[in-house]
Amino acid sequence: MATTTPPKPVANLDEATVRFCGDSGDGMQLAGTQFTNTSALLGNDVATFPDFPAEIRAPRGTKAGVSGFQIHFSSNEIFTPGDTVDALVAMNPAALTTNLADLRDGGILLVNQDAFEKKGLGQAGYETNPIEDGNLDKYMLHSVPMTKLTRLAVEDCGLSQKEADRCRNFFAMGLVFWLYDRSLEPTLRFIDTKFGKRPEVAQANTSALKAGYHYGETVEAISTQYHVAPAKLPPGTYRNIVGNQAIAWGLLAAAKLSDKQLFMGAYPITPATAILEELNKHKNFNVLTFQAEDEIAAMTSTIGAAFAGSMSVTASSGPGIALKGEGLGLAVITELPMVVINVQRGGPSTGLPTKTEQSDLAQALFGRNGECPMPVIAAQSPGDCFDIAIEAWRMAVEYMTPVFVLTDGYIANGSEPWKVPVVSELPKIVIDHPGPLADGETFSPYERDEKLSRPWAIPGTPGLEHRLGGLEKEDISGNVCYDPNNHEHMCNLRAEKVAKIADSIPLQQLDGPESGDLLVLSWGGTYGACATAVHTAQAEGKKVSHCQLRYLNPFPKNFAEILTKFDKVLIPELNLGQLASVIRSTFLIDTIDLNKMQGKPFSVAEIVSKINSIVA
Amino acid sequence: MSIETPLPVLKPADFASDQDVRWCPGCGDYSILAQMKKMLPTLGLPRENIVFISGIGCSSRFPYYMDTYGMHSIHGRAPAVATGLKTCRPDLQVWVITGDGDGLSIGGNHLMHCIRRNMDLNIVLFNNRIYGLTKGQYSPTSPLGKKTKSSPMGSIDNPLHPLSLAIGCEATFVARSIDTNIKHLSATLKRAADHQGTAFVEVYQNCNVFNDGAWEYAKDRKSKAETTLELEHGKPLIFGKDRDKGIRLNGLEPEVVELGKGITEDDLLFHDERSPEPSLAYLLSRMRYEDGFPEPIGVFRSVDAPRYDVQINEQVEQSIKEKGRGDLEALFNSGDTWKVT
Ligand code: SF4
C-alpha cells in the first residue's frame, strides 16, 4: 500500500522491553510470541516473560483475567526479560492498572481507547478515565481506538463482530511492529499456516496487522520509530526456543544418542504439561507418551518402563512430585535409570500454579521416606533445558539412578535464541545391557561396577531372570534381606553411589575472579538476573563473582574450595532459603540470603541493590 | 527378539525361584502358586519373556517365588508399573498379582484405569477378605458386620465386589476361581493367559490365620455343589449335587428354580461369555451366597476389544509412516531460523 506521509525519524536503541497485556481472551500470548520470534529472526538477543492469569476463566475485563507477555530484545547479550518496560500495550483498563507500575517514566503507553468505557473502568477500579484525567501525563500516551479501527480494517472479510474483535491483537502487533521497525513477514507466514484452513480469518488478521502498521506510519501523534540492531551472538544457526520445548527436545535427543525408545508417563499439571504435549508431536521419534490416571501412576509406569529397558521420563510440578514421592523411593531402591522433571511453581499445596518459584529444592533433595538419595540438577535458562535433559539421562544410565531435573515456570515458559546444535557433535550415551547367561550361571542383579552402578538387565534376556522390589535387597544377590548390617551397608552404598557422580561432572566455573569480597551463588532460573547484576557490579569495580550451580546433588568437587575464597556469600533464591540452609549445614559457613516469594522472578535491580548493600 | 531354536520343554519346577516360600503354612496362596507353575509350561513361552508385577500384601510376595522377571512394587501400584512395562514391551507376558486391599483399596484407581484401557495384562486378585500382612484388619471385600481388630464392633463399610467393579470398567475378560479347586483354577489361569487384553481373575483365597473359613461355603466338599455354579459358555446355568437346580430370569432379576415340575433346561438362563453387552456378566457377578444364590465360578466374560499397548505402538508406526523416522537435525532446523556469521 502506498503511503503519502513522509518517513518518520528513526532512533537507534541498544535494547528495549515491550509488554503486551490485556484480557486472557485478547491474544496477548500470541502477540508476544510473534514479536519475540520476529525480533529473534532479526538477530536480536531476546528474553521473554509470559505471565499467565491465575484463573483461566476469570470474568472478562477483570484484573484476575489479565494476561501479559514481556519481551526484552537487544543488540547485546542479555539474560533477563528486563526489569522495567519501555513500551506497554494495554488492551483494557484492568490490564493498565495491573501493569502500569512496571512502565518506566517517559515510557510509551499504547492503550485501546475503546475499552476504556464505564464498565471496563469500573471493573478495574477506576473512578475517572485515566486516559482523560491527566494521571498518565508522565508517559508517552497514545490512546488508539483499536476496536473501531480493527472492525473497519476487517469489514470486507465477512466475519461476525465477535470474530472481527478477535483480530484486535493483530492490530496492536502491527502498531508495535512499526514502532520498533520489525518486519511483518514472519507473522504473515504464521497467519498463513495457522489460519490457512479459514481463509477469511487469515485475511482479516492480515488486514488488522497491516492496519496497525500503517496506523503507526501515518498518525502524526506517534512521531518516532525505534531501531534495535542485531546482537553479536556467536556464529551459528539460531532459533527461538521456549524452555518446556527445549527440555522435550533434549529428551528426544538423549533417546537418540543412547539409541533408546523414549517413554513418558505424565499427568497434566501446570506448568509442566507442555512437555507431554510437545513429546506427543514427535511420536515418530519412537516416543510413547502415557497420560496416566494420576501422578502416582505417571511415576510408577515410568518405573515399569525403566524396567522394560526404555529411556523413561516423567514430568510434573510440586504437588504432583509430592504424589510421586513413594514411587521415587521405589526408583531409588530398584536402582533403575529414569529422569524426573519438576517444573516448579508457587507452593505450598496448589499454591500459585501459573507463577514461578524455586521452593521445591528441599523436596527434590529430601522429600522421600528413608535415606533416599537422588542426584539433582537444575537448568538455568530456556535453552539450557535442552542440555540439562541430555545430562540427566547420561547420569541416570551411567549410575543407574533416577535423576531429578529442576526447572521452573519462568524458564519453562520463557524463551531465548538458541544456537541449534550440530547433531553429530552431541555426545553419544553408551548403554551396556548384560547379555544372556548360560544355564547354570547365576546372575547377581546388585553386583556393582567401579561407579557402584548395578547392571541394567532387561526382561527377555535368557538367564538374567531376577526380581526387583521395594523391600531392602541383599548386596550383590538382590534377594530380600532383613539383616541389619546389610541394610546399613546398602544405605551407605546408595549414598556413596550418588556422591560418586561428582567424578563425572565438570568442575564448577566462576564468572569473575577466583576470590573476592562477595560470591553471588545462584541456581536455576535466577541465573539471568544474578549474572546481569554481577556484571553491573563488576563494571563498577566491585570484587564480586558469580557462581551458577547446575549440580545441586552432588556438588562439583571444587565447590567447597570456591566458597572459602570469598569474604561473603550471597544466595538469592525464590524461596525462603533452601539452598542457603544446605550450604550452611554442609559447609558450615555463613550466608547472606535474598529471598523473594511473589511468584515473580528477581529483577536485576533487586540483586544489584543487595550487592551494593554488602559491598560498598 | 526372535528365537530360532526350538524352546526347551519347561516343567513346573523350572519356574520355582531359589527363595523359600514364606506364607503361613496352610495359606491358600500356596495352591495358587502351584497352579501357576503347573500352567505356565503349557503356554510354551520362554521363562525370560514372562514378568510378574505385584504390589504389597501377602499375595504380592508372589514374584519372589517365580523364576521369571518380576517386581514387588509398592502398595496398589502394580497395574501402573505393569502398564509402563507392557507399553514399552508388548512382546512380554505380564502378570499382575494383587489382593483385595492392594487392588481394590489403595490401588483401586489404577486397577480401574488399567482395565478400561484393556492393557494386555493378566491380573490375578487374591481375595481373602482381610488384611493379612498387617495382621487382620477388615478389607474392602469384608462383609458388613465383620469384626476385626480395626472393626471390633463390626464393619460398617459396604463391601466391594471385584467382578462387578471390573465389569463396570468394561473389562474384556472376567473370571473367578477358588484356591483349592485346583483343576478349575489352573484352567482359568490358562484362559486368562490366552486372552488378548486385560484378563481379570478373582480367586477366593483362604487366609487361614486371620480370616479362616471366609469362603468355606464355596470350598466345602459337601456344600460347594449347592453354593457355587460352574459357568460354561453356551450352556444353561445349572447347579446342585444332583444338577437339579438352575437360574432363570424373571424380568431383569435372576431366580433359583428347581428343574422338573414343568421347568426344563430351556427355561433357564444360558451363559454367553462372548456377549458384547456386559449386562449378563454383571448380573452373574451380583449373585451372592448370602442372597440365596450359588456363586458363579469360571469365565463370566471374554470379548475382543482394541488393546492400549498395541494401539500406542501403532500410533508410533503410523507417525513414522506419515512423517518419516524422527530426525533431530530436521527438527532443530524446522520453522524460523536465522544465521549469525
Ligand atoms: S496372613 Fe493369611 S494370607 Fe497372609 S500368608 Fe498368612 S495365611 Fe496367607
PDB file of N, CA, C and O and ligand atoms in Angstrom, chain B residues 22-30 57-59 128 130-133 135 205-211, ligand 1:
ATOM      1  N   ARG B  22       7.412 -68.011  51.999  1.00  0.00           N
ATOM      2  CA  ARG B  22       7.216 -67.602  53.395  1.00  0.00           C
ATOM      3  C   ARG B  22       5.779 -67.301  53.766  1.00  0.00           C
ATOM      4  O   ARG B  22       5.522 -66.485  54.640  1.00  0.00           O
ATOM      5  N   TRP B  23       4.847 -67.864  53.081  1.00  0.00           N
ATOM      6  CA  TRP B  23       3.469 -67.693  53.536  1.00  0.00           C
ATOM      7  C   TRP B  23       3.216 -68.615  54.728  1.00  0.00           C
ATOM      8  O   TRP B  23       3.927 -69.619  54.930  1.00  0.00           O
ATOM      9  N   CYS B  24       2.191 -68.313  55.507  1.00  0.00           N
ATOM     10  CA  CYS B  24       1.867 -69.167  56.645  1.00  0.00           C
ATOM     11  C   CYS B  24       1.531 -70.573  56.127  1.00  0.00           C
ATOM     12  O   CYS B  24       0.905 -70.698  55.068  1.00  0.00           O
ATOM     13  N   PRO B  25       1.906 -71.574  56.874  1.00  0.00           N
ATOM     14  CA  PRO B  25       1.516 -72.928  56.464  1.00  0.00           C
ATOM     15  C   PRO B  25      -0.009 -73.002  56.343  1.00  0.00           C
ATOM     16  O   PRO B  25      -0.718 -72.470  57.196  1.00  0.00           O
ATOM     17  N   GLY B  26      -0.457 -73.607  55.275  1.00  0.00           N
ATOM     18  CA  GLY B  26      -1.910 -73.745  55.095  1.00  0.00           C
ATOM     19  C   GLY B  26      -2.547 -72.604  54.352  1.00  0.00           C
ATOM     20  O   GLY B  26      -3.744 -72.631  54.047  1.00  0.00           O
ATOM     21  N   CYS B  27      -1.787 -71.580  54.013  1.00  0.00           N
ATOM     22  CA  CYS B  27      -2.333 -70.416  53.302  1.00  0.00           C
ATOM     23  C   CYS B  27      -2.762 -70.821  51.896  1.00  0.00           C
ATOM     24  O   CYS B  27      -2.091 -71.606  51.225  1.00  0.00           O
ATOM     25  N   GLY B  28      -3.863 -70.243  51.437  1.00  0.00           N
ATOM     26  CA  GLY B  28      -4.372 -70.529  50.098  1.00  0.00           C
ATOM     27  C   GLY B  28      -3.414 -70.116  48.987  1.00  0.00           C
ATOM     28  O   GLY B  28      -3.507 -70.598  47.857  1.00  0.00           O
ATOM     29  N   ASP B  29      -2.492 -69.194  49.305  1.00  0.00           N
ATOM     30  CA  ASP B  29      -1.559 -68.711  48.287  1.00  0.00           C
ATOM     31  C   ASP B  29      -0.706 -69.841  47.705  1.00  0.00           C
ATOM     32  O   ASP B  29      -0.333 -69.801  46.527  1.00  0.00           O
ATOM     33  N   TYR B  30      -0.401 -70.833  48.544  1.00  0.00           N
ATOM     34  CA  TYR B  30       0.452 -71.941  48.073  1.00  0.00           C
ATOM     35  C   TYR B  30      -0.167 -72.620  46.861  1.00  0.00           C
ATOM     36  O   TYR B  30       0.512 -72.962  45.903  1.00  0.00           O
ATOM     37  N   GLY B  57       1.380 -56.778  50.131  1.00  0.00           N
ATOM     38  CA  GLY B  57       0.420 -57.655  50.808  1.00  0.00           C
ATOM     39  C   GLY B  57       0.959 -59.072  50.730  1.00  0.00           C
ATOM     40  O   GLY B  57       1.964 -59.323  50.065  1.00  0.00           O
ATOM     41  N   CYS B  58       0.276 -60.004  51.389  1.00  0.00           N
ATOM     42  CA  CYS B  58       0.773 -61.380  51.363  1.00  0.00           C
ATOM     43  C   CYS B  58       0.893 -61.882  49.927  1.00  0.00           C
ATOM     44  O   CYS B  58       1.909 -62.409  49.513  1.00  0.00           O
ATOM     45  N   SER B  59      -0.173 -61.686  49.140  1.00  0.00           N
ATOM     46  CA  SER B  59      -0.176 -62.212  47.769  1.00  0.00           C
ATOM     47  C   SER B  59       0.955 -61.617  46.950  1.00  0.00           C
ATOM     48  O   SER B  59       1.488 -62.255  46.054  1.00  0.00           O
ATOM     49  N   ASN B 128      -9.052 -62.539  49.959  1.00  0.00           N
ATOM     50  CA  ASN B 128      -9.222 -63.258  51.225  1.00  0.00           C
ATOM     51  C   ASN B 128     -10.046 -62.447  52.233  1.00  0.00           C
ATOM     52  O   ASN B 128     -10.155 -62.811  53.389  1.00  0.00           O
ATOM     53  N   ILE B 130      -9.574 -59.814  53.886  1.00  0.00           N
ATOM     54  CA  ILE B 130      -8.932 -59.362  55.133  1.00  0.00           C
ATOM     55  C   ILE B 130      -7.568 -58.779  54.783  1.00  0.00           C
ATOM     56  O   ILE B 130      -7.022 -59.089  53.726  1.00  0.00           O
ATOM     57  N   TYR B 131      -7.038 -57.929  55.640  1.00  0.00           N
ATOM     58  CA  TYR B 131      -5.633 -57.531  55.527  1.00  0.00           C
ATOM     59  C   TYR B 131      -4.803 -58.536  56.313  1.00  0.00           C
ATOM     60  O   TYR B 131      -4.876 -58.567  57.544  1.00  0.00           O
ATOM     61  N   GLY B 132      -4.066 -59.364  55.595  1.00  0.00           N
ATOM     62  CA  GLY B 132      -3.298 -60.412  56.249  1.00  0.00           C
ATOM     63  C   GLY B 132      -1.934 -59.939  56.716  1.00  0.00           C
ATOM     64  O   GLY B 132      -1.553 -60.142  57.865  1.00  0.00           O
ATOM     65  N   LEU B 133      -1.221 -59.251  55.820  1.00  0.00           N
ATOM     66  CA  LEU B 133       0.157 -58.864  56.134  1.00  0.00           C
ATOM     67  C   LEU B 133       0.224 -57.960  57.366  1.00  0.00           C
ATOM     68  O   LEU B 133       1.136 -58.037  58.168  1.00  0.00           O
ATOM     69  N   LYS B 135      -1.899 -58.094  59.702  1.00  0.00           N
ATOM     70  CA  LYS B 135      -2.439 -58.918  60.782  1.00  0.00           C
ATOM     71  C   LYS B 135      -3.883 -58.651  61.142  1.00  0.00           C
ATOM     72  O   LYS B 135      -4.211 -58.442  62.312  1.00  0.00           O
ATOM     73  N   GLN B 205      -9.483 -66.901  48.131  1.00  0.00           N
ATOM     74  CA  GLN B 205      -8.274 -67.433  48.755  1.00  0.00           C
ATOM     75  C   GLN B 205      -8.453 -67.407  50.266  1.00  0.00           C
ATOM     76  O   GLN B 205      -8.868 -66.395  50.838  1.00  0.00           O
ATOM     77  N   ASN B 206      -8.124 -68.520  50.871  1.00  0.00           N
ATOM     78  CA  ASN B 206      -8.301 -68.598  52.323  1.00  0.00           C
ATOM     79  C   ASN B 206      -7.074 -68.092  53.054  1.00  0.00           C
ATOM     80  O   ASN B 206      -5.959 -68.537  52.805  1.00  0.00           O
ATOM     81  N   CYS B 207      -7.294 -67.132  53.950  1.00  0.00           N
ATOM     82  CA  CYS B 207      -6.243 -66.718  54.881  1.00  0.00           C
ATOM     83  C   CYS B 207      -6.537 -67.464  56.165  1.00  0.00           C
ATOM     84  O   CYS B 207      -7.409 -67.068  56.943  1.00  0.00           O
ATOM     85  N   ASN B 208      -5.842 -68.572  56.338  1.00  0.00           N
ATOM     86  CA  ASN B 208      -6.204 -69.445  57.453  1.00  0.00           C
ATOM     87  C   ASN B 208      -5.786 -68.880  58.796  1.00  0.00           C
ATOM     88  O   ASN B 208      -6.169 -69.386  59.835  1.00  0.00           O
ATOM     89  N   VAL B 209      -5.014 -67.800  58.799  1.00  0.00           N
ATOM     90  CA  VAL B 209      -4.582 -67.226  60.076  1.00  0.00           C
ATOM     91  C   VAL B 209      -5.528 -66.106  60.539  1.00  0.00           C
ATOM     92  O   VAL B 209      -5.948 -66.082  61.689  1.00  0.00           O
ATOM     93  N   PHE B 210      -5.894 -65.223  59.630  1.00  0.00           N
ATOM     94  CA  PHE B 210      -6.672 -64.064  60.074  1.00  0.00           C
ATOM     95  C   PHE B 210      -8.136 -64.069  59.636  1.00  0.00           C
ATOM     96  O   PHE B 210      -8.916 -63.234  60.073  1.00  0.00           O
ATOM     97  N   ASN B 211      -8.469 -64.967  58.730  1.00  0.00           N
ATOM     98  CA  ASN B 211      -9.866 -64.960  58.275  1.00  0.00           C
ATOM     99  C   ASN B 211     -10.262 -66.370  57.823  1.00  0.00           C
ATOM    100  O   ASN B 211     -10.860 -66.536  56.761  1.00  0.00           O
TER     101      ASN B 211
HETATM  102  S1  SF4 C   1      -1.560 -63.966  56.793  1.00  0.00           S
HETATM  103 FE1  SF4 C   1      -3.136 -65.065  55.733  1.00  0.00          FE
HETATM  104  S2  SF4 C   1      -2.898 -64.507  53.589  1.00  0.00           S
HETATM  105 FE2  SF4 C   1      -1.031 -63.937  54.653  1.00  0.00          FE
HETATM  106  S3  SF4 C   1       0.326 -65.657  54.364  1.00  0.00           S
HETATM  107 FE3  SF4 C   1      -0.707 -65.950  56.322  1.00  0.00          FE
HETATM  108  S4  SF4 C   1      -2.465 -67.146  55.789  1.00  0.00           S
HETATM  109 FE4  SF4 C   1      -1.716 -66.353  53.902  1.00  0.00          FE
END
